[in-house]
XYZ file of C-alpha atoms in Angstrom:
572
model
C -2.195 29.284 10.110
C -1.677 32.302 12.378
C 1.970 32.126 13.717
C 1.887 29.134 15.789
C 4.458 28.350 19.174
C 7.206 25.892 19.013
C 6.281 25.286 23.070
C 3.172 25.315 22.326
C -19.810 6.111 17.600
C -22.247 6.649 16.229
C -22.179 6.303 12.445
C -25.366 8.628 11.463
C -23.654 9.951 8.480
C -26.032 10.413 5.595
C -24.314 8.212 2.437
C -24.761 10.463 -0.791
C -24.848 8.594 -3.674
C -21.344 9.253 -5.708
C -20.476 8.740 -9.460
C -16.682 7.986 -9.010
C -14.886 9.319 -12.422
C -13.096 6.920 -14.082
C -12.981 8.751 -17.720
C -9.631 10.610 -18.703
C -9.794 14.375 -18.192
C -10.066 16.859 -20.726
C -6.938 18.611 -19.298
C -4.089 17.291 -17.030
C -0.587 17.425 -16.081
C 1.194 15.844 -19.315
C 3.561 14.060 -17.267
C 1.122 12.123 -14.719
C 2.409 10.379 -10.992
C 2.559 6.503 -10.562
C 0.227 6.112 -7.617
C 1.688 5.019 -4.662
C -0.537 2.095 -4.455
C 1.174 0.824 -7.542
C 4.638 1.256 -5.716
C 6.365 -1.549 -2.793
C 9.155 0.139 -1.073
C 11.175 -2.578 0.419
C 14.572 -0.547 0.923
C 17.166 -0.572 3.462
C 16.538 3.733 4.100
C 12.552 4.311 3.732
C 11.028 0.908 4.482
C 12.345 1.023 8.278
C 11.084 5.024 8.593
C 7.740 4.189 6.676
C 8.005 1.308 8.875
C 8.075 3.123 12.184
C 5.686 6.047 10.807
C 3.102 3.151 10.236
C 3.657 1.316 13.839
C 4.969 4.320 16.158
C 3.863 7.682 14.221
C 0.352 7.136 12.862
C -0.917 5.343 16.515
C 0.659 8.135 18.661
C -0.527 10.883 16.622
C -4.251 9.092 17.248
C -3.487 8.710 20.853
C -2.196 11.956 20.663
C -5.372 13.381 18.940
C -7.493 11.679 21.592
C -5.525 12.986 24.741
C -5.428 16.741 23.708
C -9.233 16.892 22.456
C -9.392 16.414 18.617
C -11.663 13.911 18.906
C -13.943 15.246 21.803
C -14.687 18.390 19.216
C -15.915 16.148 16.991
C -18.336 13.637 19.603
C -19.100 17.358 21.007
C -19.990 18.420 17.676
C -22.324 15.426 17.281
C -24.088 15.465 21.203
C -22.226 12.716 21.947
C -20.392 13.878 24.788
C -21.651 16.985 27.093
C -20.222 20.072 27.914
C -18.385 22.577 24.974
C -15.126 22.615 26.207
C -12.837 22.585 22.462
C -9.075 22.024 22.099
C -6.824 25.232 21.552
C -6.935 25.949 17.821
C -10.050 25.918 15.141
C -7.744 23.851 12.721
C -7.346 21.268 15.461
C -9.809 18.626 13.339
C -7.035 19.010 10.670
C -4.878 16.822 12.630
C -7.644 13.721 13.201
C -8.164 14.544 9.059
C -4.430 14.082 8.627
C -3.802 11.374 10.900
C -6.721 9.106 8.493
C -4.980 10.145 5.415
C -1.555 8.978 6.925
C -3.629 5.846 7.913
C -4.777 5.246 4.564
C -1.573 5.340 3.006
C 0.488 3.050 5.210
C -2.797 0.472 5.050
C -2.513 0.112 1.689
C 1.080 -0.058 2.116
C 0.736 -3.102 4.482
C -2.601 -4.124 5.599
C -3.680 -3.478 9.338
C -6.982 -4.795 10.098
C -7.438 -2.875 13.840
C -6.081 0.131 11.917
C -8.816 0.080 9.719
C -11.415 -0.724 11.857
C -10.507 2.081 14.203
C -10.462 4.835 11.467
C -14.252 3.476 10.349
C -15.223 4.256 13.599
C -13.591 7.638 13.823
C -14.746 8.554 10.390
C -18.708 7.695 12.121
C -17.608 9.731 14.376
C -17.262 12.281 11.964
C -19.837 12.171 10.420
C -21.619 12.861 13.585
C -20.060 16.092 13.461
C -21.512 16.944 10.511
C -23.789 19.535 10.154
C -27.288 18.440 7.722
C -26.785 21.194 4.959
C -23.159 19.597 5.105
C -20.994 21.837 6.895
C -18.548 20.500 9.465
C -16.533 22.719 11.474
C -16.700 21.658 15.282
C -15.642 24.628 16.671
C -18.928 26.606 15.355
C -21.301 23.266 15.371
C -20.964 23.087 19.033
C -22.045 26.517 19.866
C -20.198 26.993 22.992
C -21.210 29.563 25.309
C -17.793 31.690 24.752
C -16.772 30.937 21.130
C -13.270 30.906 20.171
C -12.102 34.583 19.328
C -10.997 33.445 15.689
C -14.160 32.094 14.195
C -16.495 35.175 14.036
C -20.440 35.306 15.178
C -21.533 33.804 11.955
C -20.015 30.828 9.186
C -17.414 32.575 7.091
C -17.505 35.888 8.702
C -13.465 35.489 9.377
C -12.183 33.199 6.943
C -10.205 35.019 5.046
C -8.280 36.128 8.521
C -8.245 33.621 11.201
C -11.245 31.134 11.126
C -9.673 28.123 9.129
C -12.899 26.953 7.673
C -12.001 26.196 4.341
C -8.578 25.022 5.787
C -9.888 22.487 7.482
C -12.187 21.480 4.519
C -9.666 21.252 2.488
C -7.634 18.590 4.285
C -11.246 16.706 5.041
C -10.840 16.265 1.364
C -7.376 15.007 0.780
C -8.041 12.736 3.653
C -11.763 11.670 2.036
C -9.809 10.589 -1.704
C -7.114 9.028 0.585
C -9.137 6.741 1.997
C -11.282 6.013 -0.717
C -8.286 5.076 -3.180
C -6.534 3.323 -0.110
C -9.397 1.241 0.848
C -12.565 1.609 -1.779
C -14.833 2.897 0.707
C -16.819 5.816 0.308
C -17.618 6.539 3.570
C -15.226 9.532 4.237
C -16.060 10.367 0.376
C -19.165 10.825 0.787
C -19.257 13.398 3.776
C -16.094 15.139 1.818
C -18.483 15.406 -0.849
C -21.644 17.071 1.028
C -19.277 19.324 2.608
C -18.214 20.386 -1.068
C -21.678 20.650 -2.235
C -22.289 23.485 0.302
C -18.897 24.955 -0.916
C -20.283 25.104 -4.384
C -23.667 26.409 -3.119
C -21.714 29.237 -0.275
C -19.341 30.748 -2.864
C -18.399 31.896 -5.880
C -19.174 34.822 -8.452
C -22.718 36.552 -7.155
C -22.246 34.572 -4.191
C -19.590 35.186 -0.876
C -16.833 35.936 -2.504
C -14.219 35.571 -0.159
C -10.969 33.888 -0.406
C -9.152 31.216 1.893
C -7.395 32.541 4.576
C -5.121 29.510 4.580
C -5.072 27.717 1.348
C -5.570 24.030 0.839
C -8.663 24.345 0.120
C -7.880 25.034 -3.704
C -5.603 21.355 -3.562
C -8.442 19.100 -1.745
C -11.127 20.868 -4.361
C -8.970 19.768 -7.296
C -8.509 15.766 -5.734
C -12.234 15.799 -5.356
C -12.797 16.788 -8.818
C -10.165 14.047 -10.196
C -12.284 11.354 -8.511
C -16.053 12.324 -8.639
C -15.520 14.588 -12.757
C -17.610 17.002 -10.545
C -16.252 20.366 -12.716
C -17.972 22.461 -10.042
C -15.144 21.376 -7.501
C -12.756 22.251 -9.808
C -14.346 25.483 -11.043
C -14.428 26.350 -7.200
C -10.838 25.606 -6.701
C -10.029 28.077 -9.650
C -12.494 30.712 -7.881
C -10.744 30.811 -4.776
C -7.443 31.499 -6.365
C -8.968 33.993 -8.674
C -10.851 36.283 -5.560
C -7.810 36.165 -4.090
C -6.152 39.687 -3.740
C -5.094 42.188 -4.512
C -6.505 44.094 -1.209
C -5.346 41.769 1.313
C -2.142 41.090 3.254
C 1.106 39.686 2.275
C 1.243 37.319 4.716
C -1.451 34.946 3.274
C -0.422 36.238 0.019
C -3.502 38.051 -0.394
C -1.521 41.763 -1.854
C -2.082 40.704 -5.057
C -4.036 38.421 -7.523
C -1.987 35.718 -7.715
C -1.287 35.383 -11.314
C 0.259 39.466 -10.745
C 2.372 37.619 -7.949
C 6.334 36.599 -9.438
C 8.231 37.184 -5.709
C 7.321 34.404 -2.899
C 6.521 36.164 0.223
C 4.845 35.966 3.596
C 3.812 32.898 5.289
C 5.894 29.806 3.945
C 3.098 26.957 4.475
C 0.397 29.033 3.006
C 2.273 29.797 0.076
C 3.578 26.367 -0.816
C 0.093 25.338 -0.658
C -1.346 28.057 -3.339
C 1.755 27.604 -5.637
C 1.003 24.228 -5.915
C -3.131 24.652 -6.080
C -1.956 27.150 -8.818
C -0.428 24.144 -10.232
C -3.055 21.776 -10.272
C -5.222 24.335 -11.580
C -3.115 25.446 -14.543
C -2.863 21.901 -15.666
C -6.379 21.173 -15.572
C -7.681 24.049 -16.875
C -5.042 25.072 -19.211
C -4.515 28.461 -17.864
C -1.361 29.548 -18.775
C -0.875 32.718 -16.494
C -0.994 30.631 -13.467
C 1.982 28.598 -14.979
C 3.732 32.261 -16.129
C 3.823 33.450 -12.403
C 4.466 30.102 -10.292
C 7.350 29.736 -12.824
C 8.632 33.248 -11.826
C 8.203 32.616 -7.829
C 9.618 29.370 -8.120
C 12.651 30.886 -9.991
C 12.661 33.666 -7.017
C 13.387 30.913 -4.341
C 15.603 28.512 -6.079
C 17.713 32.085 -6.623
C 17.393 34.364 -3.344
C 15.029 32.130 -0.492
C 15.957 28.435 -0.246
C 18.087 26.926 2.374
C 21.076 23.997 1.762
C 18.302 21.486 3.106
C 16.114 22.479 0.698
C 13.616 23.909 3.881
C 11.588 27.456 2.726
C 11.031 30.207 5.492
C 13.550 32.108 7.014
C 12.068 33.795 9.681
C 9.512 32.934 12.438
C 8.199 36.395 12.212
C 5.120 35.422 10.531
C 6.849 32.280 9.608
C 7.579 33.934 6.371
C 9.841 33.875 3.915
C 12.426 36.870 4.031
C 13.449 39.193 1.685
C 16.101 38.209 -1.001
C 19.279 36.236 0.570
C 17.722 36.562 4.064
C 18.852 33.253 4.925
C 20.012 33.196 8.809
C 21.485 29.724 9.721
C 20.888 29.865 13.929
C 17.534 31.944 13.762
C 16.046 29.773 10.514
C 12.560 28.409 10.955
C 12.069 26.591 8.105
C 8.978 24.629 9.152
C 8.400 20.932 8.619
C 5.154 21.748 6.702
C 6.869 24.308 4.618
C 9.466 21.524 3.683
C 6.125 19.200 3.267
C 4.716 22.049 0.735
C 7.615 22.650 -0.829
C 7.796 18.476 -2.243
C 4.415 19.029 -3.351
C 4.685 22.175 -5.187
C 8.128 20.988 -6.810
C 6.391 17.837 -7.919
C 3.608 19.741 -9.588
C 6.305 21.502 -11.218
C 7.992 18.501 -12.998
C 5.091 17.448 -13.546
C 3.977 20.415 -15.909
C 7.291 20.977 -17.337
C 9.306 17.242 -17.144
C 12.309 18.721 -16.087
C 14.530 17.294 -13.568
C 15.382 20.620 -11.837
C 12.485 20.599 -9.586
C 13.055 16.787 -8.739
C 16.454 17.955 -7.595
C 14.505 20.552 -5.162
C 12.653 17.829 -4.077
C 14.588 15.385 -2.970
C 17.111 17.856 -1.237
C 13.900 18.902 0.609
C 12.909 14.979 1.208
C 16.178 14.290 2.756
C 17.116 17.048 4.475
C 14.910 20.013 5.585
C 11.547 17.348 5.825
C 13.005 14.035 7.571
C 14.645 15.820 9.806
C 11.378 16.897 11.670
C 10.906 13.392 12.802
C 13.116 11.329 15.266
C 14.530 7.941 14.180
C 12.033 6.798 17.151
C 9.125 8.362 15.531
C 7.541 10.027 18.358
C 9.638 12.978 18.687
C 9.484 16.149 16.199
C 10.819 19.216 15.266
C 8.730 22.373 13.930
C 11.203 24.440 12.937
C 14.801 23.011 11.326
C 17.002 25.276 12.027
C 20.749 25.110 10.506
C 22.366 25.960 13.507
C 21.694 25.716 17.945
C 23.171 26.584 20.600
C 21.449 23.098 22.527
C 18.886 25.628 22.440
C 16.567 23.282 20.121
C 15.470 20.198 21.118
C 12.814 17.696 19.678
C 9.242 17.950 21.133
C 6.947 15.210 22.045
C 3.846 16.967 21.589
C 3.192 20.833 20.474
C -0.316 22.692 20.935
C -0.352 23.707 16.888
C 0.104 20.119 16.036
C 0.273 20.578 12.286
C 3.463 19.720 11.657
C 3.007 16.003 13.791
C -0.128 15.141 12.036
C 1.745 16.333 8.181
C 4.460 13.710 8.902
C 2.740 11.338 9.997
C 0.939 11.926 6.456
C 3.455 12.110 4.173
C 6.157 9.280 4.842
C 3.529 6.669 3.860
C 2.818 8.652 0.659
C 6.162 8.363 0.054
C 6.327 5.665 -2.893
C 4.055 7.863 -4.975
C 7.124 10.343 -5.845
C 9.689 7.930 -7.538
C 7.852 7.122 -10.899
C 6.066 8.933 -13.580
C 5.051 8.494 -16.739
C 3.942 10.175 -20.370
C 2.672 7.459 -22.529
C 5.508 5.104 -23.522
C 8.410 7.447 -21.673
C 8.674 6.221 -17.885
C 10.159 8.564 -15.093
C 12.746 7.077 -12.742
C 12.982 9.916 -10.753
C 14.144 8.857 -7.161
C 16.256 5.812 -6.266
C 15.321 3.359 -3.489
C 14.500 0.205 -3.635
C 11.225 -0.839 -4.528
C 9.127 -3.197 -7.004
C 6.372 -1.459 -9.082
C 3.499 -2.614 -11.951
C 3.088 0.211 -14.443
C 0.873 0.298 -17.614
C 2.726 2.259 -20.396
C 1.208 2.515 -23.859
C 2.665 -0.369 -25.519
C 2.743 -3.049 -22.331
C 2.698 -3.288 -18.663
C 6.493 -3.553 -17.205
C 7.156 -4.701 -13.693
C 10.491 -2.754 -12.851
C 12.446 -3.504 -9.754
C 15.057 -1.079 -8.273
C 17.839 -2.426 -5.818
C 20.164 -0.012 -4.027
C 21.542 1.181 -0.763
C 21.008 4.920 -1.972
C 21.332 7.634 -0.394
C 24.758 5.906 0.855
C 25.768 4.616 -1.791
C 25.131 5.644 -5.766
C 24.883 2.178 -7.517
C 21.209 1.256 -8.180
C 20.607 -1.688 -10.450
C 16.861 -1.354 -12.117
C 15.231 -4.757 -13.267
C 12.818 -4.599 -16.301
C 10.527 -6.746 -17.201
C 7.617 -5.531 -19.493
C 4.889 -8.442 -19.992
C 5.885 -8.317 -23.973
C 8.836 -7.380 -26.060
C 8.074 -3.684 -26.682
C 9.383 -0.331 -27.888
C 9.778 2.446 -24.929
C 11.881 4.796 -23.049
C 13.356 4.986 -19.492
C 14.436 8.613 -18.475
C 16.479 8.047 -15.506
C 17.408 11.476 -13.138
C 20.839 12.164 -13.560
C 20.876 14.411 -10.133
C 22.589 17.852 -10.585
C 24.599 16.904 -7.492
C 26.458 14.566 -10.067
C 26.648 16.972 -12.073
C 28.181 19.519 -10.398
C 25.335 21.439 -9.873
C 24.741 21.804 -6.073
C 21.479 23.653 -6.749
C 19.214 24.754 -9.675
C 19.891 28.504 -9.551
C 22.994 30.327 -8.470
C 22.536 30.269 -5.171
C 24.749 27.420 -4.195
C 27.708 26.113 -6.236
C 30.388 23.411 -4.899
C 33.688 24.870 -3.778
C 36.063 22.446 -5.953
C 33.786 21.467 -8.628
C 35.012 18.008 -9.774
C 33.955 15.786 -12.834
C 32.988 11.986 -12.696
C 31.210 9.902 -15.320
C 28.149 8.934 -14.865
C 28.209 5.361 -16.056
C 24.842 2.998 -16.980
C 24.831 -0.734 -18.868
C 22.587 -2.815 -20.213
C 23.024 -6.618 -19.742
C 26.251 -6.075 -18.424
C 27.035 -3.987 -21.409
C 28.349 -0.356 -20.980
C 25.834 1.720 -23.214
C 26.213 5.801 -24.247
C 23.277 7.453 -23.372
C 21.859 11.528 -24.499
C 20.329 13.296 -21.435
C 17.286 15.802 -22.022
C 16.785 17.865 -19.167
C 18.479 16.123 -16.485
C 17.181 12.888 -17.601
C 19.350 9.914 -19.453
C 17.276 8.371 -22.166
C 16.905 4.978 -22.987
C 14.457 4.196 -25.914
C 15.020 0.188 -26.983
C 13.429 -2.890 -27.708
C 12.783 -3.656 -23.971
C 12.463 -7.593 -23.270
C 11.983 -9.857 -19.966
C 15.157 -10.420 -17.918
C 16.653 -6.895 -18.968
C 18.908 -5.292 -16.234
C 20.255 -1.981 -16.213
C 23.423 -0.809 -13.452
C 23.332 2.923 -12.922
C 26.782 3.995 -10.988
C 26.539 7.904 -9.910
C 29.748 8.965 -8.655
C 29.503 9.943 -4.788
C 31.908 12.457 -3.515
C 31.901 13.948 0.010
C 31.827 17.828 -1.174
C 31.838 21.413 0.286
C 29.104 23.509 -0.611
C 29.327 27.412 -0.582
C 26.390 29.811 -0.876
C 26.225 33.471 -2.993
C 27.547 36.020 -1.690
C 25.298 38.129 -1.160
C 24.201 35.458 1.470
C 25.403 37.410 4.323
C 24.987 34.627 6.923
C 27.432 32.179 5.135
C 29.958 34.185 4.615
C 32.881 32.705 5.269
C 31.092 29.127 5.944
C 30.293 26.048 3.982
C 28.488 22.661 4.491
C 29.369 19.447 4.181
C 27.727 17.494 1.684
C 27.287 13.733 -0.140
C 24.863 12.274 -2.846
C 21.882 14.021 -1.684
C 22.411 14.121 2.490
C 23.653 17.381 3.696
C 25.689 16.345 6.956
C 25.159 18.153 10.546
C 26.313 17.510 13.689
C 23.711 16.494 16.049
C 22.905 14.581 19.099
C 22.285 10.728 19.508
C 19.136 10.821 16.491
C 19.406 11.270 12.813
């Protein structure tokens, strides 16, 4: 989005019939997610804040969305309430669109009847909105007498500047496969998937060619092709990447076509998003220069642009990232839905390559530069995380760009969907809390149970118990942290750099283990009733940053397991 300020039922949808793709791709990530519905976090850490997200977060962010207009644009949209006064932003419907994907996660998570019932009416409501050739963008649809500066005389006519079109589209459609995989229904589907349909008809080569001028887009095109096999969504999602550049701005990325792009720069949130549309599209579609350059930007943050906290965007100038080492502590912005981009692109990542690197990223990000833009309370939020305040920053209730609200209130019931993966017989255990989870490998389906007090403490035991006797392999993520690695990259590096064992038994027996990037292997017989104790050593350690890190000169942090400690007032 354009820089944004810190102060700052009638169901007449039509249904369109939808083949829902249940064959494998041709072409995917070789290393492929267990869902989150598969995974019951029941920990002593998450399962309060997904908890509180689900009760407190989700609800106010509706009531929230109701008292600051989302949800009059939509009944003005569909003549169901008079008069075309809109909320302040175009993206506003984003946040009702993020607020049912949140929903959907955390009622799958734990059931919630009134939830439910509340979001089928506010999806009707939606689909009121919508316009008959498909399109749905309430800012446009109800035609107010003095239009909103950023959305142009015509449909498109500013998208690739200010207009937030085929932003807002795209999160329709992560919040349309949401709900359908949460709940079955296709009712948010099937308005996601007219709204595509005029996508596919608007744009592409002969056609507008125009790229997003905040991408997301590309990510909600690919989801939609992984659940309707509709290649047009994905062949779309590859177009938009491919018109994009090289004549535009660096700000939205736009200076260059993206697979010429190997530096990350301008706006933080939009770029997180691409890299990790780039992602999705070089695994299904096999191209590898898309892979080539996100592997060079990637390598140009972990090296010059990432903060301890594992937050991305240094400066609220454009809410961009900086140059190289431009990493100011008091002035950082390092917005929550950079931090929120930044897990997704980093899990794309290890998903293409299997390496626990950019789970490492991730989870420093998870802990640190994303939680902390929500209050233990869950109704109070941060946009930017700074590293440092004069009692100048302070938590907001509410904030006019509401992005960064409606995100969290997103994610933290997607949560579960990050700690496993899997590649045939090999299964992922890639973050520790505790949690039960059914997953079908190759040779059986194993129920495995973790049990730990993690982050606090670095003992998880891991219960296994395939439904037969069977040959695979556990790759557990030895964390660099453990070993001595306080970031991929030179950036950071401890200040005393100690050695502990990492220690793991089977059945009470201490076993030897090989580790293949970052990951300790364990290929057995495994059989009912098997238990395995991993013990990572936890040591309260300073952390240092390059020097050519001008800001921390002379400074260090303070940090344990994966928490980097600050001093803060009566919250996290």
């Amino acid at each position: 989005m354009k820089n944004k300020r810190n102060q700052l039922l009638i169901f007449c949808t039509l249904l369109i019939s939808v083949s829902i793709n249940t064959s494998a791709q041709q072409k995917d990530y070789p290393i492929q997610p267990v869902a989150f519905t598969k995974v019951h976090v029941h920990d002593n850490f998450w399962q309060p804040k997904m908890k509180i997200n689900a009760e407190v977060t989700i609800p106010y962010v509706i009531a929230q969305c109701k008292a600051n207009g989302r949800m009059d644009n939509f009944l003005r949209a569909g003549k169901k309430l008079s008069g075309d006064k809109m909320s302040e932003f175009p993206f506003d419907d984003t946040d009702v669109y993020k607020a049912i994907e949140g929903a959907s996660y955390s009622i799958q998570n734990k059931a919630n009847p009134k939830l439910e019932a509340y979001i089928d009416t506010l999806i009707g409501i939606i689909g009121g909105a919508q316009e008959p050739d498909g399109y749905l963008f309430t800012f446009r649809t109800v035609n107010a007498k003095k239009p909103h500066e950023w959305i142009g005389a015509k449909r498109w006519e500013k998208e690739e500047i200010l207009s937030h079109e085929l932003y807002n589209a795209g999160h329709l459609y992560e919040a349309a496969v949401a709900h359908y995989q949460a709940t079955g229904k296709k009712t948010l589907l099937n308005i996601a998937i007219k709204n595509a349909d005029l996508l596919v008809k608007t744009f592409g080569p002969g056609k507008i060619e125009e790229y997003p001028g905040h991408q997301i887009v590309e990510i909600g095109l690919s989801k939609m092709y992984r659940v309707t096999g509709n290649q047009k969504y994905l062949d779309l999602a590859k177009f938009f990447l491919d018109v994009r550049g090289p004549k535009g701005d660096a700000y939205n990325q736009a200076h260059k076509k993206v697979i010429d792009q190997h530096d990350a720069v301008g706006h933080a949130v939009r770029a997180a998003y691409m890299y990790t549309g780039m992602a999705d599209i070089a695994a299904l579609t096999g191209d590898t220069k898309y892979l080539s350059a996100i592997d060079d930007i990637w390598g140009d943050v972990i090296n010059k642009k990432l903060y301890i906290t594992g937050g991305i965007g240094a400066t609220g100038a454009g809410e961009a990232f900086g140059e190289a080492y431009q990493l100011p502590n008091m002035s950082a912005y390092a917005e929550t839905c950079a931090a929120i981009g930044n897990v997704y692109w980093n899990e794309r990542m290890f998903l293409l390559h299997g390496d626990s690197k950019y789970v490492d990223v991730l989870e420093r990000t998870l802990y640190n530069g994303l939680l902390s833009g929500v209050s233990l309370s869950g109704d109070r939020f941060f946009y930017p995380n700074p590293l440092a305040s004069m009692f100048q920053h302070q938590r907001s209730a509410w904030i006019s760009c509401a992005c960064c609200i409606s995100n969290m209130a997103r994610f933290l019931p997607s949560l579960p969907g990050y700690v496993y993966a899997q590649d045939k017989n090999d299964l992922y255990i890639n973050l520790f809390m505790g949690n039960t989870s059914k997953i079908a490998l190759t040779a059986t389906n194993v129920e495995i149970t973790q049990i730990t007090d993690y982050p606090w403490k670095g003992d998880v035991g891991i219960n296994i118990n395939p439904e037969k006797t069977a040959n695979f392999t556990l790759r557990i993520r030895i964390p660099g942290w453990v070993a001595q690695d306080a970031s991929p990259g030179n950036l950071y590096s401890f200040l005393d750099k100690k050695t502990a064992p990492v220690t793991i038994s089977i059945n009470g027996v201490a076993t030897s283990f090989t580790t293949e990037k970052g990951y300790a292997v364990l290929t057995r017989k495994w059989k009912k009733g098997d238990k395995i104790f991993l013990s990572l050593p936890m040591e309260t350690d300073k952390v240092i940053a390059n020097k050519n890190v001008k800001d921390d000169a002379s400074r260090f942090v303070l940090e344990r397991g994966p928490v980097v400690y600050c001093l803060e007032g009566p919250d996290n």
